[in-house]
Amino acid sequence: MNFLYPGFLFALISVAIPVIIHLFNFRKFKKVYFSNVQLLKEVEQQNSSKEKLKNLLILLARIMALIFLVLAFAQPYIPDHHQKTTAVNNVVSIYIDNSYSMEAINKDGNLLDEAKRRAKELVKGFGINDRFQLLTNDFEGKHQRLLNEEEFIKALDDVKISAANRNLQQILNRQGNILTGSANKYSFLISDFQNNSSTTNKLDTKADIQYSFLKLNANTLPNVAVDSVWALSPNHQPGANERLVVQLKNYSDEEAKNIPLKLTINNQQKGLGAVTIPAGKTVKDTLSFSGLSAGWQKGVISIKDFPVTFDDTLSFSFKVDESFPVLSINGANAGNYVKALFAADTYYKLTENAESNINYSNFANYGLIVLNGLKNPSTGLVQQLKTYLSAGGTVVIFPDLDADIQTYNAFLSGLSLPVVQTLNITPTKVDQIDFQNPIFKTVFEEIPKNLDLPAVTRYYTFVEKNTASKEDIMFLPGRKSFFSKYDVGNGQVYLSASGLNTTDGNLARHPVFVPLMYRLALSGGLEAPLYYNLGNDNALASKKIAMGKNQSLGISANNFEAIPEIRQVEGKTLIYIADQIKTAGFYNLKLADSLLAVYSFNNGRTESDMHYLGKAALEQLAGKSNLKIFDTDKDAVKLVAGANKIGQTLWKLCLILSLVFIAAEILLIRFFNNTKKTI
């Protein structure tokens, strides 16, 4: 037993020691284990709190994004500080721009259609008892009354594009005529606001009217227009060579290349061309043609330019006369030089009156009046000539150098011409001719070096009072006037320093006399405009028309006929058409069955410039007045009928805030506590 005891003890110790060590390690493990479990629970609790915070933030961001998105569609607004009382009704004037530029398009379609939609939205924002004025560029009488909502919308549907155009101040003034009384007054202008609509630096507004401009925006369009046309000669002969100057304008910011140009007369093609126009510039082109017969001619200049086409044609009319009437009033010693000159050409029909027997009643019928060697011109002649000149006539004066100077000076002064200073009897010669003057510009193909010029035996020198309207055509030595032009009234007077008698010189027998007188006749005459512009020109000019007691003039075209108002003034007849003519084209003026004239009407070119006033420019025009500017592409306009206030909506701000919260949600999901869990 004793032998075994140490071994047993050793074995027991050998077994006990590992057990004790295991029990010790178990306790330690248990302590560590439970310690780690507790730590893990704390970590999980911390992560759970962060996750909850993250989810709450994400939820909040999502809710705010949805709230502001809903608000953006609801269009909240800040009310205008101009408070209107609700105790009275509202009177609203809405102007719809119906000019040609409103045919342009944008993302929403035709500008005129968009303007109508905007107007309907505005009207629906008011109450059932409110009244509305519809105003357009036509300024029609029917638009000067107030309508209820149903009547307004019906009238709005009838608005069509018109050739008329008005500036902003005219529109505001027109609205001010009807926006009166104690009612709340509102003015709306819905337009593209072209540059030409502004004529002042600041608009004149009324303090008791709330003004709002709704600016529509069109797509940028290139445009070339037939700007104008004029003839190089006011008189037109059968079969003669004619020349027209056509002016084209490029309103675009880019060069227009090879624009086709065509001229037709009486539906027959008379000329073709192609024109290149730099950006923003004008170009002139001269078209020549011939072969016209006597009578009224209807011409059309046309180009091909898309997409703006209303200004691609320009019509004009003129008359080719079978003859040109000339009146020569002769003194006792005048000679037959004028008669011999005009008798050589059958186109000129000469009528002669003696100084002592002048027929004043027919002055308006003559394209040229020659005063040839008058001895004692009367005050009655002065008055009749002034009337003739005010109507655009042409007078040539060859004085009688033996007449009384004081008598002549009274006559010349009556016509606002220079008076005679002295009679010179020293022989001399004309030493210079202005070959660039229209009288001689096309007479000589080449100017000879040693040109023989008229000799002068006697001549007047004049005291010049006003040289602003003077053109010297031929000079004597020392730059003294020999033959000069003076503008008098609407006409012109050609004054010679010498007469046509042989005792005065050789002008009447000199070769230069023939082209001089013919060119005077062809450059003078009572020139009528080639065309008129719709909406701007309401008075037509004509030679004096003699009418019977019960006779009246009529103006007509296809499906159109009207009786215009007429006035007889200063040797001509003015024909007032007011706003009766609204369509471009040709119109016949008749007295009974007799055709008196053909007038051409065109759309004005003010709408051709497709450049627009920006919001900043409109705000500058408004100044500090109670006028609000809204750009329909950037701003929204809301009319709240219950409060009778106009406010600007905050939908843009709401939309931006909605996007900000959506972005915040994305960032929270991606970056907030994005580390992996550890055990």
XYZ file of C-alpha atoms in Angstrom:
679
model
C 0.000 0.000 0.000
C 2.798 2.272 0.969
C 4.473 1.423 -2.328
C 1.424 2.203 -4.140
C 0.556 5.369 -2.255
C 3.154 7.630 -3.854
C 2.259 6.394 -7.272
C -1.409 6.836 -6.555
C -0.759 10.249 -5.191
C 1.375 11.043 -8.183
C -1.365 9.813 -10.476
C -3.961 11.656 -8.525
C -1.901 14.814 -8.687
C -1.265 14.225 -12.368
C -4.994 14.028 -12.943
C -5.902 16.765 -10.526
C -3.522 19.345 -11.893
C -4.990 19.338 -15.463
C -8.472 19.361 -14.006
C -7.639 22.295 -11.808
C -5.952 24.040 -14.731
C -8.975 23.353 -16.964
C -11.345 24.564 -14.281
C -9.260 27.729 -13.971
C -9.184 28.243 -17.726
C -12.921 27.552 -17.969
C -13.604 30.208 -15.433
C -11.354 32.583 -17.301
C -12.951 31.626 -20.630
C -16.366 32.004 -19.139
C -15.463 35.426 -17.858
C -13.958 36.427 -21.227
C -16.859 34.887 -23.089
C -19.494 36.671 -21.151
C -17.443 39.840 -21.392
C -17.332 39.545 -25.218
C -21.031 38.802 -25.392
C -21.753 41.920 -23.392
C -19.475 43.964 -25.670
C -21.169 42.542 -28.755
C -24.558 43.464 -27.367
C -23.359 47.005 -26.738
C -21.958 47.246 -30.313
C -25.183 45.904 -31.750
C -27.175 48.389 -29.702
C -24.945 51.217 -30.941
C -25.247 50.102 -34.580
C -28.981 49.760 -34.167
C -29.234 53.360 -32.939
C -27.207 54.580 -35.870
C -29.307 52.540 -38.276
C -32.470 53.976 -36.787
C -31.034 57.500 -37.099
C -30.040 56.779 -40.683
C -33.481 55.459 -41.547
C -35.136 58.412 -39.880
C -32.971 60.863 -41.842
C -33.668 59.011 -45.082
C -37.391 59.019 -44.328
C -37.312 62.719 -43.490
C -35.431 63.539 -46.707
C -37.883 61.452 -48.719
C -40.899 63.110 -47.076
C -39.481 66.605 -47.648
C -38.709 65.784 -51.283
C -42.299 64.633 -51.800
C -43.711 67.684 -49.996
C -41.785 70.181 -52.094
C -42.540 68.245 -55.267
C -46.257 68.481 -54.493
C -45.884 72.188 -53.675
C -44.111 72.773 -56.983
C -47.176 71.481 -58.808
C -49.492 73.448 -56.485
C -47.574 76.676 -57.353
C -47.506 78.599 -54.077
C -47.032 82.330 -54.514
C -46.017 85.511 -52.728
C -48.925 87.982 -52.970
C -48.267 91.335 -54.587
C -47.933 94.221 -52.158
C -50.493 96.195 -54.192
C -53.535 95.219 -52.159
C -56.865 95.598 -53.957
C -60.109 96.005 -52.110
C -62.609 93.194 -52.546
C -65.609 95.414 -51.962
C -65.797 96.408 -55.631
C -65.613 94.528 -58.914
C -62.597 94.261 -61.196
C -62.132 95.778 -64.647
C -59.496 94.013 -66.699
C -58.010 95.035 -70.064
C -56.092 92.298 -71.890
C -54.065 93.206 -74.975
C -53.324 90.418 -77.445
C -50.505 91.176 -79.861
C -51.809 90.019 -83.254
C -49.054 91.456 -85.437
C -47.230 89.374 -88.043
C -44.384 88.501 -85.687
C -46.879 86.486 -83.601
C -46.975 83.910 -86.397
C -43.609 82.710 -85.089
C -43.465 79.456 -83.163
C -41.864 78.121 -79.997
C -42.017 74.867 -78.044
C -45.700 75.506 -77.291
C -46.669 76.223 -80.912
C -47.887 79.421 -82.530
C -47.326 82.562 -80.414
C -50.804 83.930 -81.126
C -52.386 80.679 -79.954
C -50.274 80.764 -76.817
C -51.341 84.354 -76.177
C -54.985 83.298 -76.416
C -54.417 80.462 -73.954
C -52.750 82.814 -71.500
C -55.635 85.261 -71.812
C -58.184 82.536 -71.069
C -56.236 81.498 -67.976
C -56.197 85.084 -66.741
C -59.921 85.567 -67.273
C -60.781 82.361 -65.383
C -58.930 83.698 -62.346
C -61.456 86.516 -61.878
C -64.975 86.515 -60.527
C -68.302 86.140 -62.280
C -69.131 89.844 -61.905
C -65.817 91.144 -63.276
C -65.649 92.722 -66.734
C -63.012 92.476 -69.437
C -61.757 94.455 -72.426
C -60.151 92.633 -75.353
C -57.656 94.853 -77.185
C -55.655 94.082 -80.346
C -53.485 96.085 -82.730
C -56.547 96.840 -84.863
C -57.952 99.264 -82.243
C -61.446 98.479 -83.481
C -64.506 100.186 -82.065
C -65.976 96.872 -80.892
C -62.971 96.467 -78.600
C -63.886 99.620 -76.698
C -66.536 97.940 -74.578
C -66.454 95.662 -71.549
C -67.420 91.975 -71.810
C -68.264 89.196 -69.407
C -66.154 86.041 -69.355
C -68.195 84.167 -71.958
C -68.299 87.127 -74.358
C -64.574 87.715 -73.910
C -63.608 84.140 -74.748
C -65.857 84.191 -77.808
C -64.295 87.440 -79.011
C -60.843 86.032 -78.259
C -61.420 83.111 -80.613
C -62.089 85.590 -83.449
C -58.698 87.344 -83.142
C -56.634 86.908 -86.310
C -53.206 88.073 -87.474
C -53.321 91.697 -88.636
C -51.046 94.032 -90.587
C -51.498 96.744 -87.944
C -48.929 97.298 -85.200
C -48.815 99.602 -82.181
C -46.149 100.724 -79.754
C -46.400 100.079 -76.028
C -47.384 103.610 -75.060
C -50.238 103.644 -77.580
C -51.539 100.400 -76.092
C -51.332 101.632 -72.504
C -53.071 104.874 -73.448
C -55.857 102.946 -75.161
C -56.318 100.738 -72.113
C -56.342 103.782 -69.872
C -59.376 105.127 -71.741
C -61.531 102.251 -70.501
C -59.871 101.504 -67.140
C -61.631 104.271 -65.227
C -63.908 104.567 -62.226
C -63.645 103.071 -58.740
C -63.264 99.408 -59.727
C -60.013 97.498 -59.293
C -58.188 98.032 -62.570
C -55.835 95.557 -64.234
C -53.869 95.870 -67.459
C -52.293 92.849 -69.165
C -50.119 92.962 -72.292
C -49.400 89.578 -73.884
C -46.808 89.963 -76.631
C -43.397 88.961 -77.943
C -42.311 92.603 -77.365
C -40.280 93.245 -80.496
C -37.661 95.984 -80.365
C -39.845 98.266 -82.493
C -42.616 98.253 -79.865
C -40.630 100.700 -77.732
C -40.538 104.364 -78.781
C -39.717 106.040 -75.442
C -37.187 105.677 -72.643
C -39.877 105.244 -70.004
C -43.525 104.292 -70.186
C -46.205 106.603 -68.834
C -48.508 104.650 -66.503
C -51.337 105.416 -64.076
C -50.950 104.815 -60.348
C -54.381 103.211 -59.899
C -53.859 100.528 -62.566
C -51.925 97.324 -61.924
C -49.919 96.587 -65.095
C -48.486 93.227 -66.099
C -46.436 92.371 -69.192
C -46.462 88.705 -70.213
C -43.546 88.148 -72.551
C -43.806 85.260 -75.011
C -40.605 83.864 -76.497
C -40.247 82.706 -80.099
C -37.584 80.530 -81.620
C -34.822 82.545 -83.277
C -35.594 82.849 -86.996
C -33.512 84.269 -89.866
C -35.317 86.790 -92.065
C -34.676 88.769 -95.251
C -37.253 91.339 -96.370
C -37.983 93.357 -99.496
C -37.533 96.636 -97.668
C -38.459 99.248 -100.291
C -38.494 100.110 -103.990
C -38.320 103.363 -105.919
C -38.070 104.522 -109.521
C -35.160 106.584 -110.796
C -37.564 108.752 -112.804
C -40.943 110.061 -111.630
C -42.244 110.069 -115.203
C -42.778 107.002 -117.344
C -43.027 106.970 -121.128
C -44.518 104.231 -123.321
C -41.784 101.854 -124.479
C -39.041 103.734 -122.623
C -36.289 102.127 -120.582
C -37.236 102.036 -116.919
C -35.054 101.480 -113.878
C -36.187 100.454 -110.422
C -34.015 100.381 -107.321
C -34.866 97.564 -104.907
C -33.586 97.589 -101.345
C -33.353 94.287 -99.448
C -32.561 94.009 -95.751
C -31.126 91.091 -93.838
C -32.451 91.120 -90.272
C -30.494 87.998 -89.340
C -27.168 87.621 -87.586
C -25.797 85.534 -90.461
C -25.066 86.316 -94.103
C -27.887 85.590 -96.549
C -26.422 84.141 -99.730
C -27.890 84.177 -103.240
C -31.408 85.270 -102.351
C -33.504 84.902 -105.561
C -35.062 88.198 -106.689
C -37.823 88.553 -109.272
C -39.699 91.493 -110.816
C -43.061 91.119 -112.529
C -45.107 93.858 -114.207
C -48.751 93.069 -114.986
C -48.031 89.385 -114.246
C -45.208 89.322 -116.799
C -41.673 88.608 -115.668
C -39.438 91.634 -116.285
C -36.323 90.915 -114.283
C -34.385 88.249 -112.328
C -31.461 88.394 -110.001
C -29.719 86.920 -106.961
C -28.479 88.977 -104.039
C -26.107 88.233 -101.167
C -26.663 90.354 -98.062
C -24.276 90.578 -95.094
C -25.687 90.034 -91.614
C -27.753 92.996 -90.415
C -27.131 95.010 -93.592
C -29.122 96.378 -96.518
C -28.278 95.929 -100.196
C -29.609 97.833 -103.211
C -30.068 96.328 -106.646
C -31.162 98.102 -109.845
C -33.547 96.320 -112.202
C -33.967 97.571 -115.767
C -36.875 96.817 -118.068
C -38.810 98.328 -120.978
C -41.724 97.731 -123.327
C -44.551 99.138 -121.211
C -47.660 100.527 -122.849
C -49.654 103.509 -121.624
C -51.859 102.999 -118.582
C -51.589 101.849 -114.993
C -48.925 99.240 -114.237
C -49.039 96.702 -111.403
C -45.603 95.555 -110.286
C -44.419 93.010 -107.718
C -40.928 92.512 -106.301
C -40.537 89.074 -104.715
C -37.847 86.977 -103.058
C -37.726 83.430 -101.664
C -36.915 83.431 -97.968
C -38.208 80.925 -95.427
C -39.666 80.587 -92.845
C -40.747 84.261 -92.430
C -42.617 85.075 -95.639
C -45.040 87.962 -95.001
C -42.384 90.502 -96.101
C -41.111 88.534 -99.125
C -43.188 90.510 -101.628
C -43.682 94.208 -102.218
C -46.276 95.434 -104.695
C -46.239 98.850 -106.357
C -48.138 100.713 -109.040
C -47.458 103.599 -111.382
C -48.902 105.141 -114.505
C -47.292 105.290 -117.925
C -48.630 108.497 -119.455
C -49.303 108.808 -123.159
C -47.990 112.360 -122.978
C -46.377 114.836 -120.636
C -48.198 118.192 -120.314
C -46.045 121.336 -120.287
C -47.287 124.921 -119.850
C -45.225 127.828 -121.164
C -46.234 131.316 -120.003
C -44.572 133.723 -122.427
C -43.723 137.387 -122.258
C -44.122 139.682 -125.238
C -40.503 139.203 -126.388
C -39.985 135.611 -125.295
C -39.301 134.040 -128.684
C -40.212 130.540 -129.874
C -37.378 128.510 -128.372
C -39.485 126.612 -125.830
C -42.147 125.867 -128.432
C -39.586 124.566 -130.924
C -37.974 122.377 -128.297
C -41.068 120.529 -127.076
C -42.680 120.328 -130.521
C -39.801 118.062 -131.580
C -40.999 115.221 -129.313
C -44.594 113.988 -129.541
C -44.502 112.770 -125.938
C -44.576 116.365 -124.697
C -47.855 118.260 -125.104
C -47.154 121.980 -124.930
C -49.745 124.574 -123.976
C -48.847 128.266 -124.302
C -50.355 131.179 -122.391
C -49.558 134.821 -122.948
C -48.487 136.725 -119.866
C -51.591 138.858 -120.188
C -53.963 135.879 -120.459
C -53.039 133.108 -118.006
C -55.435 130.226 -117.263
C -54.763 129.553 -113.593
C -57.412 126.850 -113.182
C -55.425 124.170 -115.026
C -52.041 124.585 -113.306
C -52.433 121.301 -111.417
C -52.653 119.372 -114.710
C -49.126 120.272 -115.849
C -45.962 118.457 -114.979
C -43.800 121.465 -115.855
C -44.477 125.216 -116.034
C -41.988 127.449 -117.876
C -41.978 131.203 -117.193
C -40.367 132.537 -120.352
C -39.381 136.209 -120.384
C -42.181 137.602 -118.210
C -42.090 141.397 -118.106
C -44.377 142.051 -115.177
C -45.191 138.893 -113.147
C -48.216 139.558 -110.950
C -48.974 138.768 -107.315
C -51.844 136.552 -108.509
C -49.342 134.449 -110.447
C -47.210 134.177 -107.298
C -50.121 132.772 -105.298
C -51.096 130.257 -107.964
C -47.494 129.100 -108.365
C -47.137 128.635 -104.602
C -50.217 126.385 -104.620
C -48.816 124.476 -107.583
C -45.425 124.065 -105.919
C -46.933 122.947 -102.626
C -48.493 120.066 -104.564
C -45.056 119.039 -105.877
C -44.904 120.912 -109.187
C -41.844 122.054 -111.139
C -41.272 125.618 -112.397
C -38.474 126.995 -114.636
C -37.848 130.761 -114.722
C -36.056 132.474 -117.591
C -36.283 136.185 -116.694
C -36.698 139.176 -118.966
C -33.525 141.139 -118.239
C -35.171 144.362 -119.439
C -37.915 144.155 -116.817
C -38.054 146.367 -113.739
C -35.782 144.825 -111.098
C -37.994 145.885 -108.204
C -40.994 144.218 -109.819
C -39.004 141.036 -110.354
C -37.678 141.090 -106.802
C -41.221 141.267 -105.418
C -42.089 138.253 -107.566
C -38.992 136.287 -106.523
C -39.445 137.128 -102.848
C -43.020 135.862 -103.016
C -41.636 132.461 -104.057
C -38.880 132.518 -101.381
C -36.211 132.846 -104.074
C -33.072 135.031 -104.014
C -33.590 138.605 -105.204
C -31.708 140.364 -108.004
C -28.735 142.392 -106.916
C -27.650 143.866 -110.244
C -27.668 143.355 -114.012
C -24.245 142.522 -115.438
C -23.560 143.387 -119.081
C -19.999 142.067 -119.297
C -19.897 139.100 -121.723
C -18.690 135.826 -120.222
C -19.168 132.071 -120.516
C -20.409 129.291 -118.304
C -17.211 127.751 -116.961
C -18.519 124.760 -114.997
C -21.391 122.246 -115.046
C -22.156 119.855 -112.205
C -22.204 116.613 -114.168
C -23.042 114.657 -110.989
C -26.332 116.481 -110.629
C -29.289 114.223 -111.567
C -30.086 116.598 -114.447
C -26.832 115.791 -116.253
C -25.646 112.605 -114.575
C -26.736 110.252 -117.364
C -26.592 112.692 -120.298
C -22.896 112.340 -121.155
C -21.242 108.948 -121.513
C -17.864 110.675 -121.521
C -17.137 114.300 -120.672
C -15.049 116.021 -123.389
C -11.900 117.778 -122.219
C -12.627 120.941 -124.188
C -16.390 121.095 -123.749
C -18.045 124.066 -125.433
C -20.217 125.786 -122.840
C -22.933 128.476 -123.285
C -21.884 132.073 -123.785
C -23.581 134.815 -121.774
C -23.952 138.455 -122.818
C -26.106 139.703 -119.939
C -27.052 138.097 -116.638
C -28.376 138.770 -113.160
C -26.417 138.339 -109.953
C -28.494 137.421 -106.918
C -28.483 138.054 -103.191
C -28.681 134.617 -101.597
C -30.620 134.508 -98.318
C -30.910 130.781 -97.733
C -28.640 128.361 -99.554
C -29.740 125.256 -97.612
C -32.292 124.314 -100.286
C -30.111 125.355 -103.244
C -28.385 123.160 -105.830
C -26.082 124.855 -108.351
C -26.194 123.156 -111.747
C -24.230 125.592 -113.942
C -21.746 128.245 -112.809
C -20.290 131.446 -114.178
C -16.687 132.422 -113.385
C -16.129 133.071 -109.684
C -18.706 130.403 -108.719
C -21.558 132.744 -109.575
C -24.899 131.043 -110.071
C -26.094 130.702 -113.647
C -28.693 127.932 -113.398
C -29.758 126.666 -109.965
C -32.473 124.607 -108.304
C -34.406 125.722 -105.214
C -36.815 123.620 -103.155
C -40.064 125.519 -102.639
C -42.899 123.839 -100.755
C -43.042 120.255 -101.998
C -41.865 121.242 -105.461
C -38.835 122.801 -107.079
C -37.974 125.990 -108.952
C -35.149 126.208 -111.480
C -33.884 129.808 -111.764
C -31.730 131.034 -114.647
C -29.556 134.122 -114.321
C -30.129 134.908 -118.009
C -32.973 134.861 -120.519
C -33.398 132.920 -123.749
C -33.194 135.911 -126.095
C -30.178 136.222 -128.368
C -29.354 139.556 -126.702
C -28.759 137.643 -123.442
C -26.589 134.838 -124.752
C -26.742 131.596 -126.723
C -28.239 129.234 -124.130
C -31.421 128.611 -126.164
C -29.365 127.651 -129.247
C -26.669 125.728 -127.393
C -26.706 121.872 -127.541
C -26.893 121.663 -123.738
C -30.335 123.359 -123.764
C -32.191 120.330 -125.176
C -31.073 117.710 -122.598
C -31.375 120.326 -119.868
C -35.075 120.994 -120.518
C -35.996 117.390 -121.225
C -34.315 116.245 -118.044
C -36.043 118.978 -116.080
C -39.379 117.715 -117.329
C -38.564 114.062 -116.642
C -37.183 114.778 -113.167
C -40.174 116.871 -112.184
C -43.862 116.260 -112.365
C -46.350 115.451 -109.650
C -44.831 112.196 -108.466
C -47.166 109.823 -106.646
C -45.908 107.189 -104.168
C -45.349 103.763 -105.688
C -47.053 102.091 -102.708
C -48.558 102.631 -99.261
C -48.241 100.695 -96.006
C -51.239 99.139 -94.286
C -52.084 100.598 -90.905
C -49.802 103.616 -91.298
C -50.797 105.466 -94.481
C -54.431 106.501 -94.299
C -54.343 109.450 -96.726
C -53.793 108.851 -100.454
C -52.528 111.645 -102.688
C -53.854 112.354 -106.170
C -53.852 115.090 -108.733
C -56.767 117.405 -108.264
C -59.965 115.552 -109.128
C -62.875 117.595 -110.489
C -66.167 116.135 -109.275
C -69.797 116.889 -110.003
C -72.294 117.836 -107.332
C -73.733 114.348 -106.828
C -70.617 112.366 -107.676
C -68.479 110.392 -105.237
C -65.269 108.435 -105.462
C -65.116 104.706 -104.872
C -62.151 102.490 -104.047
C -62.444 98.784 -104.790
C -60.658 95.453 -105.114
C -61.665 91.809 -105.125
C -64.594 91.430 -102.706
C -64.007 94.931 -101.364
C -65.614 98.295 -102.011
C -65.665 101.513 -99.992
C -66.443 105.205 -100.390
C -63.557 107.235 -98.961
C -63.619 110.733 -97.552
C -61.990 113.343 -99.811
C -60.514 116.797 -99.284
C -59.391 119.308 -101.911
C -56.198 121.066 -100.764
C -53.499 123.083 -102.530
C -54.011 121.807 -106.031
C -54.400 118.151 -105.122
C -56.999 115.766 -103.768
C -56.448 113.849 -100.548
C -58.347 110.583 -100.174
C -58.836 109.355 -96.601
C -59.367 105.620 -96.194
C -59.059 105.481 -92.359
C -58.770 101.770 -91.476
C -61.012 100.471 -94.254
C -58.225 98.697 -96.165
C -56.781 95.791 -94.184
C -55.401 93.451 -96.871
C -52.299 93.974 -98.992
C -52.861 94.238 -102.745
C -54.004 96.566 -105.521
C -57.005 98.890 -105.187
C -58.744 100.868 -107.954
C -59.908 104.443 -107.460
C -62.899 105.193 -109.684
C -65.188 108.089 -110.448
C -68.322 106.451 -111.835
C -66.878 103.990 -114.395
C -63.689 105.956 -115.022
C -60.455 104.538 -113.557
C -58.525 107.407 -111.942
C -55.726 105.562 -110.175
C -54.439 102.204 -108.967
C -53.027 102.151 -105.442
C -50.850 99.437 -103.978
C -50.834 98.510 -100.290
C -48.197 96.451 -98.509
C -47.637 95.118 -95.035
C -45.351 97.385 -93.039
C -41.774 96.263 -92.452
C -41.605 97.107 -88.759
C -42.486 93.484 -87.952
C -39.611 92.145 -90.054
C -37.015 92.670 -87.340
C -37.126 89.449 -85.315
C -35.243 90.884 -82.348
C -37.010 91.319 -79.042
C -36.861 93.353 -75.872
C -35.521 91.291 -72.993
C -36.908 91.306 -69.477
C -34.202 93.724 -68.325
C -35.037 96.175 -71.135
C -38.744 96.001 -70.297
C -38.006 96.596 -66.620
C -36.011 99.665 -67.592
C -39.004 100.933 -69.568
C -41.247 100.290 -66.570
C -38.973 102.175 -64.185
C -40.375 102.282 -60.647
C -43.990 102.192 -61.755
C -46.557 99.582 -60.698
C -45.717 97.425 -63.708
C -44.686 93.786 -63.436
C -42.695 91.945 -66.100
C -43.178 88.183 -66.507
C -41.153 86.006 -68.874
C -43.413 83.038 -69.628
C -40.410 80.739 -70.087
C -38.976 81.576 -66.656
C -41.820 82.937 -64.549
C -45.328 81.789 -63.828
C -48.239 84.195 -63.398
C -51.134 83.296 -61.138
C -54.226 85.384 -60.600
C -56.098 84.668 -57.377
C -59.641 85.880 -57.769
C -60.552 85.495 -54.080
C -57.875 87.902 -52.934
C -57.806 89.928 -56.138
C -54.044 89.929 -56.083
C -51.416 89.077 -58.624
C -48.472 87.058 -57.360
C -45.395 85.345 -58.667
C -45.387 81.601 -57.905
C -42.575 79.846 -56.051
C -42.684 76.570 -57.966
C -39.078 76.883 -59.087
C -37.842 77.176 -55.502
C -40.002 74.216 -54.449
C -38.661 72.114 -57.291
C -35.074 72.970 -56.381
C -35.656 72.060 -52.718
C -37.253 68.768 -53.772
C -34.146 67.917 -55.777
C -31.923 68.874 -52.832
C -33.726 66.444 -50.517
C -33.615 63.669 -53.121
C -29.852 64.189 -53.343
C -29.609 64.132 -49.529
C -31.449 60.791 -49.449
C -29.018 59.296 -51.960
C -26.006 60.509 -49.968
C -27.417 59.092 -46.706
C -27.987 55.683 -48.274
C -24.538 55.574 -49.814
C -22.199 57.081 -47.212
C -23.897 57.118 -43.778
C -22.378 54.293 -41.528
C -21.380 52.206 -44.521
C -18.785 50.040 -42.562
C -19.207 46.206 -42.107
C -20.329 44.739 -38.808
C -17.602 42.988 -36.759
C -17.954 40.330 -34.019
